[in-house]
Short mmCIF file of C-alpha atoms in Angstrom, two decimals:
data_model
loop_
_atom_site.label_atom_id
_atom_site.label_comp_id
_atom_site.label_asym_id
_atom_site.label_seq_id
_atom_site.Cartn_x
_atom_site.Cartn_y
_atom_site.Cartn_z
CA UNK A 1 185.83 -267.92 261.39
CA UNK A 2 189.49 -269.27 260.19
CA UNK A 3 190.83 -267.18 263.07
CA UNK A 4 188.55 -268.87 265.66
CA UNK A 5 189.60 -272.09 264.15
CA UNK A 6 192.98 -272.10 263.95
CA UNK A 7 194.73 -268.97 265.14
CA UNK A 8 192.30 -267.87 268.28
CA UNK A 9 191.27 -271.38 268.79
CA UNK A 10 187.95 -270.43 270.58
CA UNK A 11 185.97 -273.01 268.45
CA UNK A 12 188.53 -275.55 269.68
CA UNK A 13 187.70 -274.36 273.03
CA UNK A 14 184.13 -274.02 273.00
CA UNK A 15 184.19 -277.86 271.99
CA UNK A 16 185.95 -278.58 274.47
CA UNK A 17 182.98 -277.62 277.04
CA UNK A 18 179.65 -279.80 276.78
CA UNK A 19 178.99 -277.73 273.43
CA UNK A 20 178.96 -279.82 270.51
CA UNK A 21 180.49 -278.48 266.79
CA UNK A 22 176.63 -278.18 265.79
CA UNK A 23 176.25 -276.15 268.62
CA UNK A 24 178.81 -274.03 268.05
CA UNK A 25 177.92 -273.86 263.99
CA UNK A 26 173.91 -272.76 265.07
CA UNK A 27 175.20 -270.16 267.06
CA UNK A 28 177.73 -268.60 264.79
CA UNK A 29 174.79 -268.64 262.06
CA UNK A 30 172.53 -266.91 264.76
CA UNK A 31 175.25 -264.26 265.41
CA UNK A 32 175.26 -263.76 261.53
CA UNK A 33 171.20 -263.90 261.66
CA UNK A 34 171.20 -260.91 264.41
CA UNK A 35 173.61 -258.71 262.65
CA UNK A 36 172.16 -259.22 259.57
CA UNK A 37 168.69 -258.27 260.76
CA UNK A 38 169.78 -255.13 262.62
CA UNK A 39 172.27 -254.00 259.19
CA UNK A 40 168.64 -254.94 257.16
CA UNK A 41 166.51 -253.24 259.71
CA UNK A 42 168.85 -249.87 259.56
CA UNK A 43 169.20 -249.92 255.58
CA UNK A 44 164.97 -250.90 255.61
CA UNK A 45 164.41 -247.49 257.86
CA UNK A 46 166.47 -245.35 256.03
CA UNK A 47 164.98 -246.70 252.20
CA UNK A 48 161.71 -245.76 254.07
CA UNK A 49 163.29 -241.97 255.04
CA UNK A 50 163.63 -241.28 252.12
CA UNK A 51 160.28 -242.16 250.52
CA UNK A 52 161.38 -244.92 248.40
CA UNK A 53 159.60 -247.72 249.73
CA UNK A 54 156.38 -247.57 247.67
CA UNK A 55 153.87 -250.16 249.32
CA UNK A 56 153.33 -250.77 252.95
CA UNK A 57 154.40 -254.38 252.76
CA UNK A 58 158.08 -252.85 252.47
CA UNK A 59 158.22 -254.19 256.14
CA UNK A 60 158.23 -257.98 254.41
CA UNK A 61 161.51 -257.03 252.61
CA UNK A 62 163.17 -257.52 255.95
CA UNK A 63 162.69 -261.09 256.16
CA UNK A 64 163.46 -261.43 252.61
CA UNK A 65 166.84 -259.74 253.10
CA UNK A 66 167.35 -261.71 256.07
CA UNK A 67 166.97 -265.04 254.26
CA UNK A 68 168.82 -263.63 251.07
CA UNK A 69 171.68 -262.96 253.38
CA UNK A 70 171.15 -266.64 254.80
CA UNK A 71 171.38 -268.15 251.97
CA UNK A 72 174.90 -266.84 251.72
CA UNK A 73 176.10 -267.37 255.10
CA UNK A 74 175.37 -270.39 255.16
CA UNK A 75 176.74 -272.34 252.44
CA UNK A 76 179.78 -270.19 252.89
CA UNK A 77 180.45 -270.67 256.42
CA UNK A 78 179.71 -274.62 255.66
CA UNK A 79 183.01 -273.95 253.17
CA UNK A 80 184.90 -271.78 255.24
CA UNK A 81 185.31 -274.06 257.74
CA UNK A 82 186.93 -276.62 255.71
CA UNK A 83 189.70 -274.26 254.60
CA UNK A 84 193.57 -274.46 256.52
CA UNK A 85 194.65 -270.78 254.64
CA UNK A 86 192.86 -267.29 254.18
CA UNK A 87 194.00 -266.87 250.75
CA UNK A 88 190.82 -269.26 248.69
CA UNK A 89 188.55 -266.08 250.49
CA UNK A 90 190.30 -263.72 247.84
CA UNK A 91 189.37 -266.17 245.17
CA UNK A 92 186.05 -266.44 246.27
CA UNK A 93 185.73 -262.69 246.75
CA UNK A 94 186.84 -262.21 243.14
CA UNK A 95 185.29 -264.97 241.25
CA UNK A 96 181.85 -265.63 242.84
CA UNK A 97 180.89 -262.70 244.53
CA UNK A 98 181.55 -259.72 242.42
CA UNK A 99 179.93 -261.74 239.28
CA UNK A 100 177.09 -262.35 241.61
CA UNK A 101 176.92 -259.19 242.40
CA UNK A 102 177.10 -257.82 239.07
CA UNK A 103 174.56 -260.13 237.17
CA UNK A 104 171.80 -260.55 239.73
CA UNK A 105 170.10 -257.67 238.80
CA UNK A 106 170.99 -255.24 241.27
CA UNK A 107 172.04 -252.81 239.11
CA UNK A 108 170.57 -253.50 235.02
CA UNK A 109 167.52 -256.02 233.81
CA UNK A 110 169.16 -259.25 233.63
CA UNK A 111 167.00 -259.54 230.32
CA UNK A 112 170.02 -257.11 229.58
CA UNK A 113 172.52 -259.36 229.79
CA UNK A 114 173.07 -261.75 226.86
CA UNK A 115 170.87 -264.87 226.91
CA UNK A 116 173.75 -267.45 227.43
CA UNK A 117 174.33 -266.06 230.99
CA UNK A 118 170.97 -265.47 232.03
CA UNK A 119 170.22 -269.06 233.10
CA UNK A 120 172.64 -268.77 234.99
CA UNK A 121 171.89 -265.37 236.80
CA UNK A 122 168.78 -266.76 237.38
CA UNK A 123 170.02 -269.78 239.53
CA UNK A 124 171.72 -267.53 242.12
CA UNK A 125 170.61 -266.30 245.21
CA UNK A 126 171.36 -262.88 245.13
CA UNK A 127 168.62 -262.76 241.82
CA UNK A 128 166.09 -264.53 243.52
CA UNK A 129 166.79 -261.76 246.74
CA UNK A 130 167.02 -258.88 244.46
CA UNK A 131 163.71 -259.92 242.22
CA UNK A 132 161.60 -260.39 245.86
CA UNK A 133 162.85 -257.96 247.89
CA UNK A 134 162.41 -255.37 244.79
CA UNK A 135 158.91 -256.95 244.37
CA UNK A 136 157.87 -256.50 247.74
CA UNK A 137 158.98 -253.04 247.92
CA UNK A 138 157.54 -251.77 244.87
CA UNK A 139 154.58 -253.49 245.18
CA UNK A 140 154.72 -255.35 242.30
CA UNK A 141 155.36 -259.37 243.61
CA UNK A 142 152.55 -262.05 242.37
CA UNK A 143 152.36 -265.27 244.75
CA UNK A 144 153.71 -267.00 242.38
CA UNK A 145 157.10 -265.55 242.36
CA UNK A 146 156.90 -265.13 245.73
CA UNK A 147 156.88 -268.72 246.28
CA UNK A 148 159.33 -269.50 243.93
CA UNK A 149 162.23 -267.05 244.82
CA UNK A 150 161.20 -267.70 248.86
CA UNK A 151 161.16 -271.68 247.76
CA UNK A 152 165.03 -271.15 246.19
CA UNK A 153 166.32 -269.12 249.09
CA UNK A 154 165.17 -271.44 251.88
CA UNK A 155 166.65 -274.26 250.17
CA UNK A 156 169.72 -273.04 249.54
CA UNK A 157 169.86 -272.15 253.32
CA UNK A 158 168.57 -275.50 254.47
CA UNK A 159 171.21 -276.94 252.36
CA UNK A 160 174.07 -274.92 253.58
CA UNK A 161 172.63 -275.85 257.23
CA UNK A 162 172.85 -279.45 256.48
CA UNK A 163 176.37 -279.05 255.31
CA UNK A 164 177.57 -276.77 257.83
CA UNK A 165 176.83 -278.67 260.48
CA UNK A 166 178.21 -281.70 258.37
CA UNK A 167 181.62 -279.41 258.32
CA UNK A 168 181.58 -278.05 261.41
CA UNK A 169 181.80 -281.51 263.37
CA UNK A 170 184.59 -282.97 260.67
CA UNK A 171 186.68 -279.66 261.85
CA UNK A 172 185.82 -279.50 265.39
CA UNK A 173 185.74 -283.13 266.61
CA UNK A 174 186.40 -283.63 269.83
#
């Protein structure tokens, strides 16, 4: 995205047409909604290959990994836009996403983890993603948490909509 910004300047140019920087935002976020349904769909057949989805509704984690990975793109391509230099990605990259990674459950219980930090790991995304899409493929979700963890993960997309599109037409006025 910062090379299509300022080094490529394609968004510049696309602007530049009768697109709008909205425009131009929705269809970067569908390019990132295609790619990540065909990366979920592959991972999805190959979990089922080798017997480890449990209950047929498996085939509703793949729009529950699509709007995990939503929620992410999102809100991140709303802040990605904003930035002149590549180097606040390593930051991110470091700070945020590996301690995402590493206390949303993926990996250990995040009753494991010590109960300071587990508000916390329960306000990301990636636990709310991890919790459904685990639930759905084991078999074990209740409405309830479906509703809640669906509930956090669209509005954390619908946020990072709003201010994407917000960003995008700050950076790419024409």
């Amino acid at each position: 995205m910062l090379g299509s910004v300022k080094w490529n300047r394609t968004y510049q140019a696309a602007v530049a047409s009768p697109l709008r920087p909205g425009d131009v935002f929705h269809g970067h976020q569908l390019f990132v909604t295609m790619r990540l349904l065909m990366n979920c769909g592959i991972f999805l057949a190959v979990m089922a290959a080798f017997g480890a989805a449990r209950s047929p509704a498996v085939v509703f984690a793949l729009p529950a990994a699509l709007l995990t990975g939503l929620a992410f793109a999102a809100p991140v391509e709303a802040w990605a836009i904003t930035r002149n230099k590549d180097s606040g990605f390593a930051v991110v990259y470091r700070f945020v996403l590996i301690p995402l990674f590493l206390f949303s459950g993926t990996f250990f219980p995040v009753t494991q983890l010590p109960a300071w930090i587990r508000p916390v790991a329960y306000l990301t995304p990636l636990w709310h993603g991890v919790a459904l899409c685990r639930g759905i493929s084991l078999g074990t979700l209740t409405p309830g948490a479906a509703l809640l963890h669906v509930g956090f993960l669209a509005a954390v997309t619908a946020a990072g909509l709003v201010i994407g599109r917000r960003t995008y037409e700050r950076r790419l006025h024409a």
